[in-house]
Tab-separated table of C-alpha atoms in Angstrom:
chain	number	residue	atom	x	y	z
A	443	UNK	CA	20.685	-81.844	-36.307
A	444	UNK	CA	20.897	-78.646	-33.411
A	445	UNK	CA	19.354	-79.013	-31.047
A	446	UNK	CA	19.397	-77.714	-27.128
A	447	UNK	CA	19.516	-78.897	-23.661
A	448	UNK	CA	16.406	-77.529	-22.060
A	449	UNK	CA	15.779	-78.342	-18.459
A	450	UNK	CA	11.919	-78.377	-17.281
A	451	UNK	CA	12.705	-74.711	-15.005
A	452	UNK	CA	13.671	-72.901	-18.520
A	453	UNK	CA	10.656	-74.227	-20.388
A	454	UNK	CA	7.796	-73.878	-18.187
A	455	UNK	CA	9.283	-70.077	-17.960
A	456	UNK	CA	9.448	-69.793	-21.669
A	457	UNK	CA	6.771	-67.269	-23.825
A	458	UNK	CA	5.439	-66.516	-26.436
A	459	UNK	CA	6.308	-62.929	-27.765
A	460	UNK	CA	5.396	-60.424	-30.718
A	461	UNK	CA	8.803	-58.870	-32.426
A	462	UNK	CA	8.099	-55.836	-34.854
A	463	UNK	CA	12.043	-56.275	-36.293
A	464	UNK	CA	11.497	-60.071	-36.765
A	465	UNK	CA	8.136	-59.674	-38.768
A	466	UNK	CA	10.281	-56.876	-40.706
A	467	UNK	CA	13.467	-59.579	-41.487
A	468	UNK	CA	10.925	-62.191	-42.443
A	469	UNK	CA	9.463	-59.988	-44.873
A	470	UNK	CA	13.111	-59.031	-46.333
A	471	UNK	CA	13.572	-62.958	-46.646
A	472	UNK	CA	10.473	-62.927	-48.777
A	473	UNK	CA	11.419	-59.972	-50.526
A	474	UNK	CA	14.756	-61.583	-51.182
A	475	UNK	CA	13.613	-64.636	-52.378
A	476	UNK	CA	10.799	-63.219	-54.752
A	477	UNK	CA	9.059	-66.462	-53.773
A	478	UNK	CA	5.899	-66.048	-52.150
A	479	UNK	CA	3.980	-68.807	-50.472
A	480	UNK	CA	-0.057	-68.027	-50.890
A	481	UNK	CA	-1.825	-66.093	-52.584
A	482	UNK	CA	-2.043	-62.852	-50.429
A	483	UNK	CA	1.432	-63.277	-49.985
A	484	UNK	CA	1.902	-62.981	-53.613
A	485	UNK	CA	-0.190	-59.921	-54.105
A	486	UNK	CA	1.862	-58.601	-51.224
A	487	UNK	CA	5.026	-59.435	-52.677
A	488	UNK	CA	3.914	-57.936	-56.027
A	489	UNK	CA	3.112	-54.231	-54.341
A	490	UNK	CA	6.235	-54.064	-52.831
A	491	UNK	CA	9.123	-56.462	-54.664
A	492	UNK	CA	10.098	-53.368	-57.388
A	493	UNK	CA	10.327	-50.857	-54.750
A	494	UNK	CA	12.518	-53.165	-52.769
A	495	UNK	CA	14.904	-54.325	-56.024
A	496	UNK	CA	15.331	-50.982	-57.262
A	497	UNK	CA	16.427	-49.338	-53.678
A	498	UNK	CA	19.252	-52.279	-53.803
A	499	UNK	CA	19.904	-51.513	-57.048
A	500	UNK	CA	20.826	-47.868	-56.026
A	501	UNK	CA	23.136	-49.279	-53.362
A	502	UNK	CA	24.829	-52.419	-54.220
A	503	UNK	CA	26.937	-52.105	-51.290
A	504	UNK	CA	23.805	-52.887	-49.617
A	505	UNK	CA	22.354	-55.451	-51.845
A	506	UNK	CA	25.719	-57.322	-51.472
A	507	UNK	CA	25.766	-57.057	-47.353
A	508	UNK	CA	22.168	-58.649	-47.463
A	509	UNK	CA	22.963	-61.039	-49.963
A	510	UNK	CA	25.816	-62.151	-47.902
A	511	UNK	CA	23.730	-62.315	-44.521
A	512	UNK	CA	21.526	-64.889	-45.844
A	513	UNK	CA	23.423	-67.936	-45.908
A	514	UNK	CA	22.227	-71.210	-47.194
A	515	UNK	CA	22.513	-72.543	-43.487
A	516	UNK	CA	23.168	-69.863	-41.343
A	517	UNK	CA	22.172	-65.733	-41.225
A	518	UNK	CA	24.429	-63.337	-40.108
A	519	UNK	CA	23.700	-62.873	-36.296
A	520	UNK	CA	23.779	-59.104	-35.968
A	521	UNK	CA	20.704	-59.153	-38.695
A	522	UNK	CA	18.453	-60.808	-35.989
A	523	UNK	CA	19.365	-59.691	-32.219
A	524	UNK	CA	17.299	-61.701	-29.862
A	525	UNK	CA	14.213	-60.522	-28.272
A	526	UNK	CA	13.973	-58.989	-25.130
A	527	UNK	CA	10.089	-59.463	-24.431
A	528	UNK	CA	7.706	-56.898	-26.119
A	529	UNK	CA	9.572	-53.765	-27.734
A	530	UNK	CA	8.436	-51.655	-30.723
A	531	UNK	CA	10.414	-51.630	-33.952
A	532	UNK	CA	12.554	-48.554	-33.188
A	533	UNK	CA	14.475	-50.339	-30.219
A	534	UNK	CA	14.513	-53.225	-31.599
A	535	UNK	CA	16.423	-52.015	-34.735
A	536	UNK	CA	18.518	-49.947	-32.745
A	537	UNK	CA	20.191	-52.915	-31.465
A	538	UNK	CA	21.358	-53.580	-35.241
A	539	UNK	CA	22.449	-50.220	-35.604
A	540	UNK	CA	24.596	-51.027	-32.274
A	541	UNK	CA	26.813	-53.795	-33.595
A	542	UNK	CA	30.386	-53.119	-33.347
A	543	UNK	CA	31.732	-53.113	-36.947
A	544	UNK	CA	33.870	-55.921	-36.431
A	545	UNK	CA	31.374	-58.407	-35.276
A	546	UNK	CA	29.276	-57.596	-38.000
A	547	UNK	CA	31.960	-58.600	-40.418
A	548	UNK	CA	32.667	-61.840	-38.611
A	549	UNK	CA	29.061	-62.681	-38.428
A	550	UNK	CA	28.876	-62.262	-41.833
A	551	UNK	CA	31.988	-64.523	-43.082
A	552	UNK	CA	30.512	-67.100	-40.669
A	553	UNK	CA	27.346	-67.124	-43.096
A	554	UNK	CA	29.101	-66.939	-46.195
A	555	UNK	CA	31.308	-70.309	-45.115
A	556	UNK	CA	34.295	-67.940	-46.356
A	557	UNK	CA	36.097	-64.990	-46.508
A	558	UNK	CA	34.244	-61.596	-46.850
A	559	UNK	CA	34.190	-59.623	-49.925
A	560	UNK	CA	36.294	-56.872	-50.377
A	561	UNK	CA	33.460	-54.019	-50.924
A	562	UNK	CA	32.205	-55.320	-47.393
A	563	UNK	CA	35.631	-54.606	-45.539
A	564	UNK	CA	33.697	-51.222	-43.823
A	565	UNK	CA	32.460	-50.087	-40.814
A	566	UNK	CA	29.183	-48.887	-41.780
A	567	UNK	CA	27.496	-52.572	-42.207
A	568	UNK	CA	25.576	-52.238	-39.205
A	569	UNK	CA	24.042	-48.918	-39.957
A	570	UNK	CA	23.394	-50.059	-43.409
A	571	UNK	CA	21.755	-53.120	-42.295
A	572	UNK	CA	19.599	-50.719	-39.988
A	573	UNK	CA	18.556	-48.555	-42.930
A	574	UNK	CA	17.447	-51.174	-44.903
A	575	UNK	CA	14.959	-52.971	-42.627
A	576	UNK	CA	13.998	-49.333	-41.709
A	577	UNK	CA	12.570	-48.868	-45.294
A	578	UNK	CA	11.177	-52.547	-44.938
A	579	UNK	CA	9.299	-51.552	-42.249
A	580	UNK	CA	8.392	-48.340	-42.886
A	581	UNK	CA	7.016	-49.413	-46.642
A	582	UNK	CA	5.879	-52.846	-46.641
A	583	UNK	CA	5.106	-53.998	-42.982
A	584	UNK	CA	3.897	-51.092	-40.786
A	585	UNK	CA	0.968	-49.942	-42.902
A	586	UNK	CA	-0.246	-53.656	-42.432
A	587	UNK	CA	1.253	-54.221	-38.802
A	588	UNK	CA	-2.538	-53.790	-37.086
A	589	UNK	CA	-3.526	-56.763	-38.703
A	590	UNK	CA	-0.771	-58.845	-39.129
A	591	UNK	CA	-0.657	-57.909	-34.982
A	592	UNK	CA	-4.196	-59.709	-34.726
A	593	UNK	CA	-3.276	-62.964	-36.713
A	594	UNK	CA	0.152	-63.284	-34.702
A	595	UNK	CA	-1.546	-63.171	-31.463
A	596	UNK	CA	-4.515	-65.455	-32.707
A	597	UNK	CA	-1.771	-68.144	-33.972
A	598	UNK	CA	0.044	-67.575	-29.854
A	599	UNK	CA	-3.940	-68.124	-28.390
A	600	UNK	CA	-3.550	-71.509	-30.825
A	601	UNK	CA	-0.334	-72.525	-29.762
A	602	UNK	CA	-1.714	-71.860	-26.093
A	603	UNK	CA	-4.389	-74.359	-26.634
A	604	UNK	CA	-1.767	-76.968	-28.150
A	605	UNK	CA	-0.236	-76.542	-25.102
A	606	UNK	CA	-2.676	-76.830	-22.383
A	607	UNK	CA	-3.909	-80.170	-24.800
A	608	UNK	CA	-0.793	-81.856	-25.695
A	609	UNK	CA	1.831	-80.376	-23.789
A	610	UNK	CA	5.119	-79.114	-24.646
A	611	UNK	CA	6.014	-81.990	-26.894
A	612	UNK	CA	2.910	-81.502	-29.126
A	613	UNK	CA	3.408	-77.717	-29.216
A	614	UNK	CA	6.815	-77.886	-29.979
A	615	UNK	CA	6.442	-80.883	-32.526
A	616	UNK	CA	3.752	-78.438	-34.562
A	617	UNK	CA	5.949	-75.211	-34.800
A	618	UNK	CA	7.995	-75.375	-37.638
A	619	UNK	CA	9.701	-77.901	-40.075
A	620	UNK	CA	13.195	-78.990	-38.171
A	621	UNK	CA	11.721	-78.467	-34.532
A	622	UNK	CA	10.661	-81.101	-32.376
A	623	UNK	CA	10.987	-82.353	-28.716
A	624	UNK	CA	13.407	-85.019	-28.918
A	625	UNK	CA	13.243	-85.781	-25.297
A	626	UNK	CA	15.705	-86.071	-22.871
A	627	UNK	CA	15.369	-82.311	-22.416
A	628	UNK	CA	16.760	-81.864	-25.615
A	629	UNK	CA	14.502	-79.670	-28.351
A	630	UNK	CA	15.508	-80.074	-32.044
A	631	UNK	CA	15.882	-76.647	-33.650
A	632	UNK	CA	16.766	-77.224	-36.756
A	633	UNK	CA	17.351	-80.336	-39.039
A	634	UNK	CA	21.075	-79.232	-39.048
A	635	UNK	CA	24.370	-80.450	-37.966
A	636	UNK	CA	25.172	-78.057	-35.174
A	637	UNK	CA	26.861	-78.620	-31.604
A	638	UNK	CA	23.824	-78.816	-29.001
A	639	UNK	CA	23.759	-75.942	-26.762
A	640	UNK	CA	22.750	-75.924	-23.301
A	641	UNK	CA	20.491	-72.863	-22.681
A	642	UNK	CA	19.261	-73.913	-19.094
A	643	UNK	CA	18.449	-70.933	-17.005
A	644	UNK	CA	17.967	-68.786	-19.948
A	645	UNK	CA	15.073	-67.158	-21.056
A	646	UNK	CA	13.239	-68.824	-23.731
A	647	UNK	CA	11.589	-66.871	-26.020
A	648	UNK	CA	9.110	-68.261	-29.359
A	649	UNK	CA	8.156	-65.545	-31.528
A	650	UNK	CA	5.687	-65.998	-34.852
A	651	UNK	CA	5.913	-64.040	-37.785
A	652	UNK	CA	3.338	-64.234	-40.946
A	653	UNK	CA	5.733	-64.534	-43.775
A	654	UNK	CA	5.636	-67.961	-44.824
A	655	UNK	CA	9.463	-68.803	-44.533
A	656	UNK	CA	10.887	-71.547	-42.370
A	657	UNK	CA	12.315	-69.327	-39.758
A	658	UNK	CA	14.940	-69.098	-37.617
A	659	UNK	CA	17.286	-69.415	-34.295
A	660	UNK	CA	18.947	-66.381	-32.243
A	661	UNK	CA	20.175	-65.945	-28.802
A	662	UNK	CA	22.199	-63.805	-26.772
A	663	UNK	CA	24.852	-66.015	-25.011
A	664	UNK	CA	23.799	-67.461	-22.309
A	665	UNK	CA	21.122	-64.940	-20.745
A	666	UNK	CA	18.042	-65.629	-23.930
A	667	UNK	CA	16.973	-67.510	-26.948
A	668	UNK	CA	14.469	-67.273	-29.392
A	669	UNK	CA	12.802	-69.579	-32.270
A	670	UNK	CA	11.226	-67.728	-34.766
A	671	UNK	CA	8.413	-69.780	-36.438
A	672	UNK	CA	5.791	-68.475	-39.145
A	673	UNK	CA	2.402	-68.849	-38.383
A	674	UNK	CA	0.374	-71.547	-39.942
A	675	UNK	CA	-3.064	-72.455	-41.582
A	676	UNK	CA	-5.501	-70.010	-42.241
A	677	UNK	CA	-3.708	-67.471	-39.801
A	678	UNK	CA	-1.434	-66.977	-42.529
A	679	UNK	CA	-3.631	-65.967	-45.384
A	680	UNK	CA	-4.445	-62.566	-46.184
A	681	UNK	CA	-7.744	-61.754	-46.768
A	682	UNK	CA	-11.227	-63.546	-45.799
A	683	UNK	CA	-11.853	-67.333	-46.959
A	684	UNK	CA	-14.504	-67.362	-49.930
A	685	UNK	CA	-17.651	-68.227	-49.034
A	686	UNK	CA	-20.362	-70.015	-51.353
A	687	UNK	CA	-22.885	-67.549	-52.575
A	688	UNK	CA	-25.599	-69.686	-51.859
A	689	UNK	CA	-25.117	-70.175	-48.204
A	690	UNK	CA	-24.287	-66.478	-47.671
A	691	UNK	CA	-27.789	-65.770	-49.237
A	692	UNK	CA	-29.157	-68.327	-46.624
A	693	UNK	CA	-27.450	-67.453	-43.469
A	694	UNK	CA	-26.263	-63.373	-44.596
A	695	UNK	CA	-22.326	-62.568	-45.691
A	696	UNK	CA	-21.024	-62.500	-42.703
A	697	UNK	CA	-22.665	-64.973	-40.456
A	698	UNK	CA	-21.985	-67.544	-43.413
A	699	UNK	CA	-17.583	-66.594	-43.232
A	700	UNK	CA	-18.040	-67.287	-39.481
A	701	UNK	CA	-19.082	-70.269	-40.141
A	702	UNK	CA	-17.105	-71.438	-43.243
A	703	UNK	CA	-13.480	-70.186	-41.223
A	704	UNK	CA	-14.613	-72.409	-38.125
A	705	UNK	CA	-13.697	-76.103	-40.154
A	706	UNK	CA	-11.151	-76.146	-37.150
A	707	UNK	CA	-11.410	-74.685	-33.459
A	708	UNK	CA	-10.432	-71.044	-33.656
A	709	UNK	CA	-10.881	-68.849	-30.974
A	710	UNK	CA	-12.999	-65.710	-31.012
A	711	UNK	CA	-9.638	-63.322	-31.723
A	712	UNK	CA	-8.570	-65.539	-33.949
A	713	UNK	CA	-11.999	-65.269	-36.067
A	714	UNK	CA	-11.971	-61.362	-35.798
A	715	UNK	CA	-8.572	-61.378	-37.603
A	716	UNK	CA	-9.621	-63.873	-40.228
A	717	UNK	CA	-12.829	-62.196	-41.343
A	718	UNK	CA	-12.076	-58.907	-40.537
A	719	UNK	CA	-15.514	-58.017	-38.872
A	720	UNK	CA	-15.735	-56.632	-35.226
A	721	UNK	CA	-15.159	-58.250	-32.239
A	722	UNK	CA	-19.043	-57.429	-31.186
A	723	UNK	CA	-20.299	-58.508	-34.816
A	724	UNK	CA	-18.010	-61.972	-34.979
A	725	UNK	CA	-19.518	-62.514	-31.272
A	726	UNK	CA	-23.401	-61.780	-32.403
A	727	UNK	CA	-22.861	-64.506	-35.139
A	728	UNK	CA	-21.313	-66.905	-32.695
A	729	UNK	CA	-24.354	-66.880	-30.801
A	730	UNK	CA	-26.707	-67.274	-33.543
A	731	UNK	CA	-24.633	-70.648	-34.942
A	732	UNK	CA	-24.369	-71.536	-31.797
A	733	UNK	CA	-28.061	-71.241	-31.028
A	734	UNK	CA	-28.632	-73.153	-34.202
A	735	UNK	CA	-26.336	-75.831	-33.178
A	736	UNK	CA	-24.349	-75.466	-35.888
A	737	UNK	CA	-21.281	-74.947	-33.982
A	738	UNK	CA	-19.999	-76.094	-30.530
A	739	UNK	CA	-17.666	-74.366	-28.286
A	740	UNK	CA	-14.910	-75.386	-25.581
A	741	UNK	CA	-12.771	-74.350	-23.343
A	742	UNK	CA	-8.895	-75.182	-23.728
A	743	UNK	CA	-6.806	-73.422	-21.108
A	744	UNK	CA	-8.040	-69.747	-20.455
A	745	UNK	CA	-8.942	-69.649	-24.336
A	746	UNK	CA	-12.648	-70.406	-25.828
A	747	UNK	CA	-12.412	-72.457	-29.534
A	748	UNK	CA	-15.647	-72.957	-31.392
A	749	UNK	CA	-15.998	-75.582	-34.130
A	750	UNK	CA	-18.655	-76.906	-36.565
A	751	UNK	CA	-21.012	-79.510	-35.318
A	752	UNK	CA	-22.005	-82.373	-37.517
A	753	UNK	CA	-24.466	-80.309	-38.772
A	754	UNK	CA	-22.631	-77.473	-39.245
A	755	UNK	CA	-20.353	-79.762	-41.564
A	756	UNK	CA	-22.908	-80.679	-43.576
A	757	UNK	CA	-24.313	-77.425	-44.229
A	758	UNK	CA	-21.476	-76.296	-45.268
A	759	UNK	CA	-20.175	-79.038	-47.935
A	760	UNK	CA	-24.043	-79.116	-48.952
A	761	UNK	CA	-23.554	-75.962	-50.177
A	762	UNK	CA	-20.096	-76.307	-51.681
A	763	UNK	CA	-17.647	-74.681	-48.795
């Protein structure tokens, strides 16, 4: 398995942070694949997937280079350059565009476990790569970006909450398949038979993305490292949870998909980006279920989380949610 050697220093400075170009690879992944895990990820991936096939199929050059990236085990490195805290999409693609030729060729035989095709023996790689996840962005993940912004920072105000409840271990236990806290100081990054690293004194960076891959591992030797984990649950679902037409007669719509979301504590951000209703509308509701006592509330950390009550439960399965 890899795994690093985290001391306590690096960890308690680690952070949470939102990466434009890491949402934008995770979406090529799923484009890649074809595969989509969820519904709304399947209507997304049927919008966009012929766009995406036929623009390789113009440039095969292209279609090979990405092809080639994504390794069974490992992706090329230059596709995913590390985070350096918040940055828009623009200069964070730049940094692909940036790669020395070379490098990009070497990161790429490391991913394809051999040596690199001929039609790949170029110096333009880099600014191809660029180009691509430009059009990724620009077509299929900036004209959702505003809401796919709200369920990545409900899913860090979650993680937050693991946190400040469980500690690191629980947190880091619940972020992805192949992570875990093994102790020690040592944190599991992937199931994996890599040499451990020791990344104390670096920053630390944990960055969610919505596409429902498994994610992935970058760093910048030896100043930062990131994890890249999807978001989970209901965060990762597009579009509003169905709710049973009998209790949105009894308790309206949108009072009702409050209260059908809120099966497990979710902050109030976190319900604004589920339903889709304002933040003043999802808060009127709150108070009205929580008037009725069919929800509870508490605090975990700086973040509020509301939940059914007993009752709440079983109005809710009484009327089939």
């Amino acid at each position: 398995m890899g795994w690093w050697q985290v001391n306590a220093d690096t960890l308690a400075r680690s952070r949470f942070v939102l990466s434009p170009l890491a949402e934008t690879f995770a979406s090529l992944k799923v484009l890649q694949s074809g595969t989509a895990a969820h519904p709304g990820e399947r209507a997304w991936l049927d919008a966009h997937l012929p766009a995406y096939r036929r623009r390789l199929a113009e440039d095969p050059v292209t279609a090979l280079l990405i092809r080639s990236g994504l390794g069974r085990e490992w992706i090329a490195d230059f596709l995913t350059p590390t985070p350096r805290g918040e940055a828009g999409f623009e200069e964070e693609v730049a940094r692909v565009r940036e790669v020395p030729a070379a490098d990009a060729r070497a990161h790429l035989a490391v991913a394809l476990r051999g040596p690199l095709p001929a039609a790949l023996h170029r110096d333009d790689l880099p600014e191809r790569a660029a180009g691509l996840l430009t059009d990724v962005w620009t077509e299929t993940v900036r004209p959702y970006w505003a809401r796919r912004r709200h369920v990545l920072e409900a899913d860090v105000v979650a993680r937050s909450a693991q946190l400040s409840q469980g500690g690191w271990a629980a947190a880091l236990d619940a972020l992805r398949p192949g992570t875990r806290w093994l102790g020690g100081n040592r944190l599991q990054v992937n199931p994996h038979e890599y040499p451990p690293r020791e990344i104390s004194g670096a920053e630390l960076y944990f960055v969610p993305v919505t596409p429902q891959s498994h994610g992935w591992v970058s760093w910048e030797e030896p100043h930062r490292y990131a994890v890249v984990y999807p978001c989970v649950g209901a965060l990762a679902h597009s579009g509003p949870e169905a709710v049973p037409e009998s209790l949105g007669a009894l308790l309206g719509p949108a009072r009702a998909g409050v209260l059908v979301h809120l099966g497990s504590p979710l902050s109030t951000t976190q319900l604004v980006a589920l339903t889709g209703q304002g933040l003043g509308s999802v808060g009127r509701h709150l108070k009205v279920l929580l008037d009725a006592r069919l929800i509870q509330r508490r605090r975990a950390g700086r973040s509020v989380l509301y939940s059914r009550t007993a009752a709440g439960e079983v109005l809710v399965k009484a009327q089939g949610g």
